[in-house]
Coordinates of C-alpha atoms and ligand atoms in Angstrom, one line a residue:
M1 CA 25.6 -68.0 8.8
K2 CA 29.0 -69.5 8.4
I3 CA 32.0 -68.0 10.3
L4 CA 35.0 -68.4 8.1
S5 CA 38.7 -68.7 9.2
A6 CA 41.2 -66.2 7.8
E7 CA 42.4 -68.9 5.3
Q8 CA 38.9 -69.7 4.2
I9 CA 38.3 -65.9 3.6
R10 CA 41.4 -65.7 1.5
A11 CA 40.2 -68.8 -0.5
A12 CA 36.8 -67.3 -1.0
D13 CA 38.3 -64.0 -2.2
A14 CA 40.6 -65.9 -4.6
F15 CA 37.9 -68.2 -5.9
T16 CA 35.5 -65.3 -6.6
I17 CA 38.2 -63.4 -8.5
E18 CA 39.0 -66.4 -10.6
K19 CA 35.5 -67.5 -11.2
E20 CA 34.2 -64.1 -12.1
G21 CA 37.2 -63.3 -14.3
I22 CA 37.8 -60.0 -12.5
Q23 CA 41.0 -58.3 -11.3
S24 CA 41.6 -58.4 -7.6
D25 CA 41.4 -54.6 -7.5
E26 CA 37.8 -54.9 -8.7
L27 CA 36.9 -56.9 -5.6
M28 CA 38.7 -54.3 -3.5
E29 CA 36.7 -51.6 -5.3
R30 CA 33.5 -53.5 -4.4
A31 CA 34.7 -53.8 -0.8
G32 CA 35.6 -50.1 -0.5
S33 CA 32.3 -49.0 -2.2
A34 CA 30.3 -51.1 0.2
I35 CA 32.0 -49.4 3.1
F36 CA 31.5 -46.0 1.6
G37 CA 27.9 -46.8 0.9
W38 CA 27.3 -47.6 4.5
L39 CA 29.1 -44.6 5.8
N40 CA 27.4 -42.2 3.4
S41 CA 24.0 -43.6 4.4
Q42 CA 24.8 -42.8 8.0
L43 CA 26.6 -39.5 7.5
N44 CA 24.4 -38.1 4.8
G45 CA 26.9 -35.5 3.7
S46 CA 27.6 -34.2 7.2
P47 CA 30.7 -31.9 7.4
V48 CA 32.5 -34.1 9.8
T49 CA 36.2 -34.9 9.2
L50 CA 37.2 -38.5 8.6
H51 CA 40.7 -39.6 9.5
I52 CA 41.6 -42.7 7.5
F53 CA 44.4 -44.8 8.8
C54 CA 45.7 -47.2 6.1
G55 CA 48.1 -50.0 6.5
T56 CA 50.2 -51.1 3.5
G57 CA 48.3 -54.3 2.7
N58 CA 44.8 -54.9 1.3
N59 CA 43.0 -53.7 4.3
G60 CA 44.9 -50.4 3.8
G61 CA 43.9 -50.6 0.1
D62 CA 40.2 -50.8 1.2
G63 CA 40.8 -47.6 3.2
L64 CA 42.2 -45.8 0.2
V65 CA 39.2 -46.8 -1.9
V66 CA 36.9 -45.4 0.8
A67 CA 39.0 -42.3 1.0
R68 CA 38.6 -41.7 -2.8
H69 CA 34.8 -42.2 -2.7
L70 CA 34.5 -39.9 0.4
L71 CA 36.5 -37.2 -1.4
E72 CA 34.4 -37.5 -4.6
H73 CA 31.3 -37.0 -2.5
G74 CA 32.6 -33.9 -0.8
Y75 CA 33.6 -35.2 2.6
Q76 CA 36.5 -33.8 4.5
I77 CA 39.2 -36.4 4.7
Q78 CA 42.7 -36.8 6.2
V79 CA 44.6 -39.9 4.9
Y80 CA 47.5 -41.5 6.8
I81 CA 49.7 -44.4 5.7
V82 CA 50.9 -46.4 8.7
N83 CA 54.2 -47.5 7.3
Y84 CA 54.7 -50.7 9.3
S85 CA 56.3 -52.4 6.4
D86 CA 58.1 -51.5 3.2
K87 CA 56.1 -54.1 1.3
R88 CA 52.9 -52.7 -0.3
S89 CA 50.3 -54.9 -1.8
A90 CA 49.7 -54.4 -5.5
D91 CA 46.1 -53.3 -5.0
F92 CA 47.2 -50.9 -2.3
L93 CA 49.5 -49.3 -4.8
I94 CA 46.9 -49.1 -7.5
N95 CA 44.6 -47.3 -5.1
L96 CA 47.3 -45.0 -3.8
D97 CA 47.9 -43.8 -7.3
R98 CA 44.2 -43.3 -7.9
L99 CA 44.2 -41.1 -4.8
K100 CA 47.3 -39.2 -5.9
D101 CA 45.7 -38.6 -9.3
R102 CA 43.1 -36.7 -7.3
K103 CA 45.7 -34.6 -5.6
V104 CA 45.6 -36.3 -2.3
W105 CA 49.0 -37.1 -0.7
P106 CA 48.6 -39.1 2.4
E107 CA 50.7 -38.4 5.5
V108 CA 53.1 -41.2 6.1
I109 CA 53.4 -42.3 9.8
K110 CA 56.6 -44.0 10.7
E111 CA 58.1 -45.1 14.0
E112 CA 59.7 -41.7 14.7
S113 CA 56.6 -39.7 13.6
A114 CA 54.6 -37.7 16.1
L115 CA 51.1 -39.2 16.9
P116 CA 48.4 -37.4 15.0
V117 CA 45.9 -35.4 17.0
I118 CA 42.3 -36.3 16.4
P119 CA 39.8 -33.7 17.5
E120 CA 36.7 -34.7 19.5
G121 CA 33.7 -35.4 17.3
D122 CA 35.8 -36.5 14.2
I123 CA 35.7 -40.0 12.8
V124 CA 38.5 -42.5 12.7
L125 CA 38.4 -45.1 9.9
D126 CA 40.7 -47.9 10.9
A127 CA 42.2 -49.7 7.9
I128 CA 45.6 -50.6 9.4
F129 CA 45.4 -54.4 9.6
G130 CA 42.7 -56.7 8.3
T131 CA 42.5 -60.5 8.3
G132 CA 46.1 -60.7 7.0
L133 CA 47.5 -60.0 10.5
N134 CA 50.0 -62.8 11.2
R135 CA 52.2 -61.5 14.0
E136 CA 51.9 -58.9 16.8
P137 CA 52.2 -55.3 15.6
E138 CA 55.3 -53.5 16.5
P139 CA 55.3 -51.4 19.7
W140 CA 55.1 -48.0 17.8
V141 CA 52.1 -49.3 15.8
C142 CA 50.5 -50.4 19.1
K143 CA 51.1 -46.9 20.5
L144 CA 49.4 -45.4 17.5
M145 CA 46.4 -47.8 18.0
Q146 CA 46.2 -46.9 21.7
S147 CA 46.2 -43.2 20.8
L148 CA 43.2 -43.8 18.5
N149 CA 41.5 -45.7 21.4
K150 CA 42.1 -42.8 23.7
S151 CA 40.8 -40.2 21.3
K152 CA 37.2 -39.0 21.6
A153 CA 36.5 -39.8 18.0
L154 CA 34.0 -42.4 16.7
V155 CA 36.1 -45.3 15.6
V156 CA 35.0 -47.4 12.6
S157 CA 37.1 -50.4 11.7
I158 CA 37.2 -51.8 8.2
D159 CA 36.7 -55.6 8.2
V160 CA 38.1 -56.2 11.7
P161 CA 39.5 -54.0 14.5
S162 CA 43.1 -53.7 13.5
G163 CA 45.4 -56.0 15.6
M164 CA 42.6 -58.5 16.2
F165 CA 43.7 -62.1 15.3
L166 CA 40.9 -64.3 14.0
E167 CA 42.2 -67.6 15.4
R168 CA 44.1 -66.6 18.5
H169 CA 44.0 -64.4 21.5
S170 CA 44.7 -60.7 20.9
D171 CA 46.3 -58.5 23.6
P172 CA 43.8 -55.6 24.3
K173 CA 46.7 -53.1 24.3
Q174 CA 47.4 -54.2 20.7
V175 CA 43.9 -53.9 19.2
V176 CA 41.9 -50.9 18.0
H177 CA 38.7 -50.6 20.0
A178 CA 36.0 -50.0 17.5
H179 CA 32.6 -48.5 18.0
Y180 CA 31.6 -50.1 14.6
V181 CA 33.1 -52.8 12.6
L182 CA 32.1 -52.9 8.9
T183 CA 33.0 -56.4 8.0
F184 CA 33.0 -58.2 4.7
Q185 CA 30.3 -60.7 4.0
H186 CA 30.6 -62.8 7.2
P187 CA 31.2 -61.8 10.8
K188 CA 34.4 -63.1 12.4
L189 CA 34.7 -65.4 15.5
P190 CA 36.4 -62.9 17.9
F191 CA 33.4 -60.6 17.6
F192 CA 31.4 -63.1 19.7
L193 CA 34.0 -64.0 22.3
P194 CA 34.0 -62.3 25.8
S195 CA 37.6 -61.2 25.7
S196 CA 37.6 -59.7 22.2
G197 CA 33.9 -59.0 21.5
R198 CA 34.2 -55.8 23.6
F199 CA 36.5 -54.3 20.9
C200 CA 33.7 -54.3 18.4
E201 CA 30.7 -52.8 20.0
Q202 CA 28.6 -53.2 16.9
W203 CA 29.2 -55.0 13.6
V204 CA 27.6 -54.8 10.2
A205 CA 28.3 -57.5 7.6
L206 CA 28.5 -55.9 4.1
D207 CA 27.9 -58.1 1.0
I208 CA 30.8 -57.9 -1.5
G209 CA 29.4 -60.7 -3.6
L210 CA 31.8 -63.5 -2.7
H211 CA 31.0 -66.7 -4.6
Q212 CA 28.0 -68.2 -2.7
E213 CA 28.4 -71.8 -4.0
F214 CA 32.0 -71.8 -2.9
I215 CA 31.1 -70.5 0.6
D216 CA 28.3 -73.2 0.8
S217 CA 30.9 -75.8 0.1
L218 CA 33.1 -74.8 3.0
D219 CA 33.1 -76.7 6.2
T220 CA 33.5 -74.1 8.9
A221 CA 34.3 -74.7 12.5
Y222 CA 31.9 -72.1 13.6
E223 CA 28.5 -70.9 12.6
L224 CA 26.3 -68.0 13.7
I225 CA 22.8 -69.1 14.5
G226 CA 19.8 -66.8 13.8
F227 CA 16.2 -67.1 12.6
R228 CA 17.3 -68.4 9.2
E229 CA 19.2 -71.3 10.7
V230 CA 16.6 -72.2 13.4
R231 CA 13.4 -72.0 11.4
P232 CA 14.0 -75.1 9.3
L233 CA 14.4 -77.1 12.5
Y234 CA 11.0 -76.1 13.7
R235 CA 8.4 -78.9 13.5
F236 CA 4.9 -77.8 13.0
R237 CA 2.3 -79.5 15.2
K238 CA 0.2 -82.1 13.5
K239 CA -3.6 -81.9 13.5
F240 CA -4.2 -85.4 14.8
S241 CA -1.8 -85.2 17.7
H242 CA -2.5 -85.5 21.4
K243 CA -0.5 -84.6 24.5
G244 CA 1.2 -88.0 24.4
T245 CA 2.7 -87.1 21.0
Y246 CA 4.8 -84.4 22.6
G247 CA 6.3 -86.5 25.4
H248 CA 6.3 -86.5 29.1
A249 CA 9.3 -84.6 30.6
L250 CA 10.7 -85.0 34.0
I251 CA 12.3 -82.0 35.8
V252 CA 14.4 -82.9 38.8
G253 CA 16.0 -80.6 41.3
G254 CA 15.2 -78.3 44.2
S255 CA 16.1 -78.1 47.8
H256 CA 14.9 -76.0 50.8
G257 CA 14.9 -72.4 49.7
K258 CA 15.7 -73.2 46.0
M259 CA 12.4 -74.5 44.8
G260 CA 11.9 -71.6 42.4
A261 CA 14.5 -73.0 40.1
V262 CA 12.3 -76.1 39.5
I263 CA 9.2 -74.0 39.1
L264 CA 10.9 -71.9 36.5
S265 CA 12.3 -74.9 34.6
S266 CA 9.0 -76.8 34.7
E267 CA 7.0 -73.9 33.4
A268 CA 9.5 -73.2 30.6
C269 CA 9.4 -76.9 29.7
L270 CA 5.6 -76.9 29.3
R271 CA 5.6 -73.6 27.5
S272 CA 8.1 -75.0 25.0
G273 CA 5.7 -77.7 24.1
S274 CA 6.2 -80.8 26.2
G275 CA 2.9 -82.7 26.4
L276 CA 3.2 -83.5 30.1
V277 CA 5.6 -82.4 32.7
T278 CA 6.3 -84.0 36.1
A279 CA 8.6 -82.4 38.6
F280 CA 10.5 -84.5 41.1
V281 CA 11.4 -82.5 44.2
P282 CA 12.1 -82.9 48.0
G283 CA 9.0 -82.9 50.2
C284 CA 9.1 -79.1 50.8
G285 CA 8.5 -78.6 47.1
Y286 CA 5.1 -80.2 46.9
N287 CA 3.0 -77.2 47.9
P288 CA 4.8 -74.5 46.1
L289 CA 4.9 -76.4 42.8
Q290 CA 1.2 -77.4 43.0
S291 CA 0.2 -73.9 43.8
A292 CA 2.5 -72.2 41.2
L293 CA 1.8 -74.6 38.3
P294 CA -1.4 -76.5 38.3
E295 CA -0.5 -78.1 34.9
V296 CA 2.6 -79.8 36.3
M297 CA 2.4 -83.1 38.2
V298 CA 4.6 -83.3 41.3
M299 CA 6.4 -86.3 42.9
T300 CA 8.4 -86.0 46.0
G301 CA 11.3 -87.8 47.6
K302 CA 11.3 -89.0 51.2
D303 CA 13.4 -86.2 52.6
E304 CA 11.7 -82.8 53.2
S305 CA 14.6 -80.5 52.4
E306 CA 16.9 -82.2 49.8
L307 CA 16.9 -84.9 47.2
T308 CA 18.1 -88.2 48.6
E309 CA 16.4 -90.4 46.0
I310 CA 15.0 -89.9 42.5
R311 CA 12.2 -92.3 41.5
M312 CA 10.9 -92.6 37.9
P313 CA 7.7 -94.6 37.8
F314 CA 7.4 -93.9 34.1
T315 CA 10.0 -93.6 31.4
P316 CA 10.3 -89.8 30.7
S317 CA 10.8 -88.7 27.1
A318 CA 13.4 -86.3 28.4
V319 CA 14.9 -85.2 31.8
G320 CA 16.2 -81.9 32.9
I321 CA 18.1 -82.2 36.1
G322 CA 20.2 -80.2 38.6
M323 CA 18.5 -76.9 39.2
G324 CA 18.7 -75.9 42.9
M325 CA 19.5 -79.5 43.7
G326 CA 22.4 -78.8 46.1
T327 CA 25.6 -80.9 46.2
S328 CA 25.3 -82.7 49.5
K329 CA 26.6 -86.3 49.6
A330 CA 23.1 -87.6 49.7
S331 CA 21.9 -85.6 46.7
I332 CA 25.0 -86.6 44.6
A333 CA 24.4 -90.3 45.6
A334 CA 20.8 -89.9 44.4
F335 CA 22.0 -88.3 41.2
R336 CA 24.4 -91.2 40.6
A337 CA 21.6 -93.8 41.2
F338 CA 19.4 -91.8 38.8
L339 CA 22.1 -91.8 36.1
E340 CA 22.7 -95.5 36.5
S341 CA 19.1 -96.3 35.6
N342 CA 18.2 -93.4 33.2
T343 CA 18.3 -93.9 29.4
S344 CA 16.1 -90.9 28.5
P345 CA 17.6 -87.8 26.7
L346 CA 19.1 -85.6 29.3
V347 CA 19.9 -82.0 30.1
V348 CA 22.2 -81.4 33.1
D349 CA 22.4 -77.9 34.7
A350 CA 23.7 -76.1 37.8
D351 CA 24.3 -78.5 40.7
G352 CA 24.1 -81.5 38.4
L353 CA 27.2 -80.0 36.7
N354 CA 28.8 -79.2 40.0
A355 CA 28.2 -82.8 41.1
I356 CA 29.9 -84.0 37.9
S357 CA 32.9 -81.7 38.6
K358 CA 33.2 -83.2 42.1
D359 CA 32.9 -86.8 40.9
R360 CA 33.9 -87.1 37.2
S361 CA 33.0 -90.8 37.1
L362 CA 29.4 -89.6 36.7
L363 CA 30.3 -88.5 33.2
K364 CA 30.4 -92.1 32.0
L365 CA 26.8 -92.7 33.1
M366 CA 25.3 -90.0 30.9
P367 CA 23.6 -91.2 27.7
P368 CA 25.3 -90.0 24.5
G369 CA 24.0 -86.6 23.4
T370 CA 23.5 -85.4 26.9
V371 CA 23.2 -81.6 26.9
L372 CA 25.3 -79.8 29.6
T373 CA 24.5 -76.1 30.2
P374 CA 27.3 -74.5 32.2
H375 CA 27.9 -70.8 32.8
P376 CA 31.6 -69.9 32.7
G377 CA 32.2 -70.8 36.4
E378 CA 30.6 -74.2 36.0
L379 CA 32.5 -74.8 32.7
E380 CA 35.8 -74.1 34.4
R381 CA 35.0 -76.6 37.1
L382 CA 34.1 -79.1 34.4
I383 CA 36.9 -78.7 31.9
G384 CA 39.6 -76.9 34.0
P385 CA 41.0 -73.4 33.7
W386 CA 41.9 -71.9 30.3
K387 CA 44.3 -69.1 29.4
D388 CA 42.1 -67.4 26.8
D389 CA 38.8 -67.9 24.9
F390 CA 40.4 -69.8 22.1
E391 CA 42.0 -72.3 24.4
K392 CA 38.6 -72.6 26.2
L393 CA 36.9 -73.5 22.9
E394 CA 39.5 -76.1 22.1
M395 CA 39.2 -77.6 25.6
A396 CA 35.4 -77.6 25.2
R397 CA 35.6 -79.3 21.9
K398 CA 37.9 -82.0 23.3
F399 CA 35.6 -82.5 26.3
V400 CA 32.6 -82.9 24.0
G401 CA 34.5 -85.5 21.9
E402 CA 35.7 -87.5 24.9
H403 CA 32.3 -87.6 26.6
H404 CA 30.0 -87.7 23.6
C405 CA 27.9 -84.8 25.0
L406 CA 27.0 -81.3 24.0
L407 CA 28.1 -78.2 25.8
V408 CA 25.9 -75.1 25.9
I409 CA 28.4 -72.4 27.1
K410 CA 26.2 -69.6 28.5
G411 CA 27.2 -66.0 27.9
A412 CA 26.4 -62.9 25.9
H413 CA 26.7 -65.1 22.8
T414 CA 25.9 -68.6 24.1
M415 CA 27.9 -71.1 22.2
V416 CA 26.7 -74.6 21.6
V417 CA 29.6 -77.0 21.1
S418 CA 28.4 -80.2 19.4
G419 CA 30.7 -82.7 17.6
T420 CA 33.5 -80.7 16.1
K421 CA 31.5 -77.5 15.6
G422 CA 30.7 -74.4 17.6
Y423 CA 27.4 -72.6 17.1
V424 CA 27.2 -69.0 18.2
N425 CA 23.8 -67.8 19.2
S426 CA 22.7 -64.4 18.0
T427 CA 19.7 -63.7 20.2
G428 CA 19.5 -62.3 23.8
N429 CA 20.5 -59.2 25.7
P430 CA 22.2 -58.2 29.0
G431 CA 18.7 -58.0 30.6
M432 CA 18.9 -61.8 30.7
A433 CA 21.7 -61.8 33.2
T434 CA 19.2 -62.3 36.0
A435 CA 18.4 -65.0 38.6
G436 CA 16.7 -68.1 37.1
S437 CA 17.4 -67.3 33.5
G438 CA 19.5 -70.5 33.2
D439 CA 16.7 -72.5 34.8
V440 CA 14.3 -71.3 32.1
L441 CA 16.9 -72.3 29.4
T442 CA 17.1 -75.8 30.8
G443 CA 13.4 -76.1 30.8
V444 CA 13.2 -75.0 27.1
I445 CA 15.8 -77.5 26.0
T446 CA 14.2 -80.3 28.0
G447 CA 10.8 -79.4 26.5
L448 CA 12.2 -79.6 23.0
L449 CA 13.9 -82.9 23.6
S450 CA 10.7 -84.2 25.1
Q451 CA 8.9 -83.6 21.8
G452 CA 11.5 -85.6 19.9
Y453 CA 13.9 -82.9 18.7
L454 CA 17.5 -84.3 18.5
P455 CA 19.9 -83.1 21.1
E456 CA 21.7 -80.7 18.7
E457 CA 18.4 -79.4 17.4
A458 CA 17.0 -78.9 20.9
A459 CA 20.2 -77.1 22.1
L460 CA 20.4 -74.7 19.1
M461 CA 16.7 -74.0 19.0
G462 CA 16.4 -73.8 22.8
V463 CA 19.2 -71.3 23.1
Y464 CA 17.8 -69.2 20.2
I465 CA 14.2 -69.3 21.6
H466 CA 15.4 -68.4 25.1
G467 CA 17.3 -65.4 23.7
R468 CA 14.6 -64.3 21.5
A469 CA 12.0 -64.5 24.3
G470 CA 14.5 -62.3 26.3
D471 CA 14.6 -59.8 23.5
L472 CA 10.8 -59.7 23.2
C473 CA 10.6 -58.9 27.0
L474 CA 12.1 -55.5 26.1
D475 CA 8.9 -54.5 24.4
S476 CA 7.3 -54.1 27.9
Q477 CA 10.3 -54.3 30.3
S478 CA 13.7 -52.8 30.5
M479 CA 17.0 -54.7 30.7
E480 CA 17.1 -53.9 34.4
S481 CA 13.5 -55.0 35.1
S482 CA 13.4 -58.2 33.0
I483 CA 13.2 -61.3 35.3
A484 CA 13.3 -65.0 34.4
S485 CA 9.6 -65.5 34.5
D486 CA 9.2 -62.6 31.9
I487 CA 11.4 -64.7 29.6
T488 CA 9.1 -67.7 30.1
A489 CA 6.1 -65.4 29.4
H490 CA 7.6 -64.5 26.0
I491 CA 8.5 -68.1 24.9
G492 CA 5.1 -68.2 23.1
A493 CA 5.8 -65.1 21.1
A494 CA 9.2 -66.4 20.1
F495 CA 7.7 -69.7 18.8
R496 CA 5.0 -67.8 17.0
E497 CA 7.5 -66.1 14.8
F498 CA 8.2 -69.5 13.2
Y499 CA 4.8 -69.8 11.7
T500 CA 3.1 -66.4 11.5
E501 CA 2.6 -64.7 8.2
D502 CA 5.5 -62.3 8.7
S503 CA 8.0 -65.1 9.3
D504 CA 8.8 -65.2 5.6
E505 CA 9.2 -61.5 5.7
K506 CA 11.5 -61.8 8.8
E507 CA 13.6 -64.4 7.0
R508 CA 14.0 -62.1 4.1
E509 CA 15.0 -59.3 6.4
V510 CA 17.6 -61.5 8.0
R511 CA 18.9 -62.4 4.6
E512 CA 19.2 -58.9 3.3
Ligands
NAX613 N1 42.1 -60.6 -0.8 C1 41.1 -59.9 -1.4 O1 40.8 -60.1 -2.6 C2 40.4 -58.9 -0.7 C3 40.8 -58.4 0.6 N2 40.2 -57.4 1.2 C4 40.9 -56.8 2.4 O2 42.1 -57.3 2.6 C5 42.4 -57.6 3.9 C6 43.4 -58.6 4.1 O3 44.5 -58.1 3.4 P1 46.0 -58.6 3.5 O4 46.0 -60.0 3.4 O5 46.8 -57.8 2.5 O6 46.5 -58.2 4.9 P2 46.3 -57.0 5.9 O7 46.0 -55.8 5.1 O8 45.4 -57.4 6.9 O9 47.7 -56.9 6.5 C7 48.8 -56.4 5.7 C8 50.0 -57.3 5.5 O10 51.0 -57.0 6.5 C9 51.7 -58.1 6.9 N3 51.6 -58.2 8.3 C10 50.8 -59.0 9.0 N4 51.0 -58.8 10.3 C11 51.9 -57.8 10.4 C12 52.4 -57.1 11.5 N5 52.1 -57.4 12.8 N6 53.3 -56.1 11.3 C13 53.6 -55.8 10.1 N7 53.1 -56.4 9.0 C14 52.3 -57.4 9.2 C15 51.2 -59.2 6.1 O11 52.1 -59.5 5.1 C16 49.8 -58.8 5.6 O12 49.5 -59.3 4.4 C17 41.0 -57.9 4.4 O13 40.9 -57.8 5.8 C18 40.1 -57.0 3.7 O14 40.1 -55.7 4.3 C19 39.1 -56.8 0.6 O15 39.7 -55.7 -0.2 C20 38.3 -57.7 -0.2 C21 39.1 -58.4 -1.2
K614 K1 41.0 -52.8 10.2

C-alpha cells in the first residue's frame, strides 16, 4: 500500500473532488461519516461522553462532521474549537453552521482560556491539526495537547495525531499521544518510525473513496508491504524441478561460542527453499553443525576457533555472511579475501557489517545488489549518527545510492531501502526481539536469493516471511517465550499462506 506525502494527499483529495464533480464539503462529509461509522461500531450507543477538539482547518471540519453524527445518534458530546488561528477553512465554517443549526455551540479555547477538565473514562476526539500542519504549534496549543495526553481519557485522533509532521521530526511535547488513529485511506510514514510510532498505538485506515487511478499513478517514496504486495512475488515450485533448480547457498560465519548463529541461519536458509546449503565455519563448528542439521553440508577453515580463511570450492547461488564471525584482524582479512573473489548474490549481517564499518574500503568489493541487514546500532556504525528518523532515512537512501546495495533496517517495522524507495514491513511483533532472530532473517533472505529471487524481491519477501513466521509463533508461544528457532519452525506456515485455498480469502481481507 502506498504511503503518500502531505502534498500527494492534497493532490489526491483535489483530483477526487474535481473528477467526481463533488463539492469539497462532500468529501469532508464522507471522511467524517467514515470516522463516525468506526466509532459507532465500537461504542455501540454507549453513554460515554466524547470531547471533540477541533482546529480551524479541515481536520477540525472533520471533527465537526463527526460531532454532528454523534449527536444525531444520541451520543453525549462536548465540542471545543481550538482557536489557534483566525482563519477558518470554508468547509470548517459550513460544518460549524450545520452544528449550530442543531443548537450546539462549541466552547472556544483561546490562549487565555482555562484548560478543559476531561473526566477519566471519557473519550477525546483529536481533530486539532491534520496533514496541513506546516509549523510548530504555539506554546499554549502544546499545553492543551499535553493536558489531553495527561488525561486518563481514551484518545482517538482523526487522520493523524495532532502536531505530527508527516515529513519531518515532531517534538514529543508538541504531539497528541493517540491510543487510536483513524486515518484516511492510507497510513502515514511517521506511524512506522520508532520516534513517532509510539504516538499512534494503533491505526485504522478508513476508505473515503479517493480516486484509485490517481493514487495508482503516484510515485511514492514509501510503501507499506503486506500480503497483497508480497504474494505476487512468490514463485510457485515447478513439477519438473530438482534440488539444483533452487540453488546451493553458502552460509559463512561462526566463532568459538557463537556457532548457534550459523546453525540458525543455515536452517532458515534451507527452510526458505534453497536446494542445498553448505556452511563454512571454523573447526570447532564441525560437530555442532553436523549434529544439529543433518541436511546441511559443512566445510571448515584451518583455525579451530575463528575464521581465518573462506574457501569456496563451488560457486554458490547466494552467500549469507557475518553471523557470529567476530571482527578479529584475521577474520576481517578472510572476509576481504572472500569479497575479492566472490561474485554471487550476497547478504551481509552482524560482524560482516561491523567489519565494513571498521574498513569501509570493503564496500567497493561487494557485488551490486548486496543486501545489508543492520540493526540500529550496526546501521549507525555504517552510515554515521543521525539527529532523527527522517535524517536517518535520507542518509540510508544516500548510502544505498552510493554503494549500489540494499539496506534492511531492522526494527519494529523493518524498512527495506532499495534504490530511491523505502518499503515498510507490516508483519512481526515484539516477541521477535530475541537472540538469533536476525540470524534467521539472514538465512531466509539468502535462501530466497539462492532460488533466483532478485535482491529487492528477496529482501521484501524475506522480511515479510520472517515477521509472519514470528506472528504465527504466537499461536503456541507468547511474546516472551518465542525464540529464534520457533520463528524458523513457522517459516513453512508463512509460505503456505501464499498458495493454500484461503490465500485468496486472505488477500480479500487485507484489501477490505
Ligand atoms: N482536503 C480535503 O479535501 C480533505 C481534507 N480532509 C482533512 O483535512 C485535513 C487537512 O486539512 P487542512 O489542510 O485544512 O489543515 P489542518 O486542518 O491540518 O490544519 C489547519 C490549518 O492551520 C494552518 N496551520 C498549520 N500549522 C499551524 C500551526 N502550527 N499553528 C496554527 N496554524 C497552523 C494551516 O493553514 C492549515 O491549513 C486532513 O488531515 C483531513 O483531516 C478530509 O476532510 C478529507 C478531505
Ligand atoms: K488530528
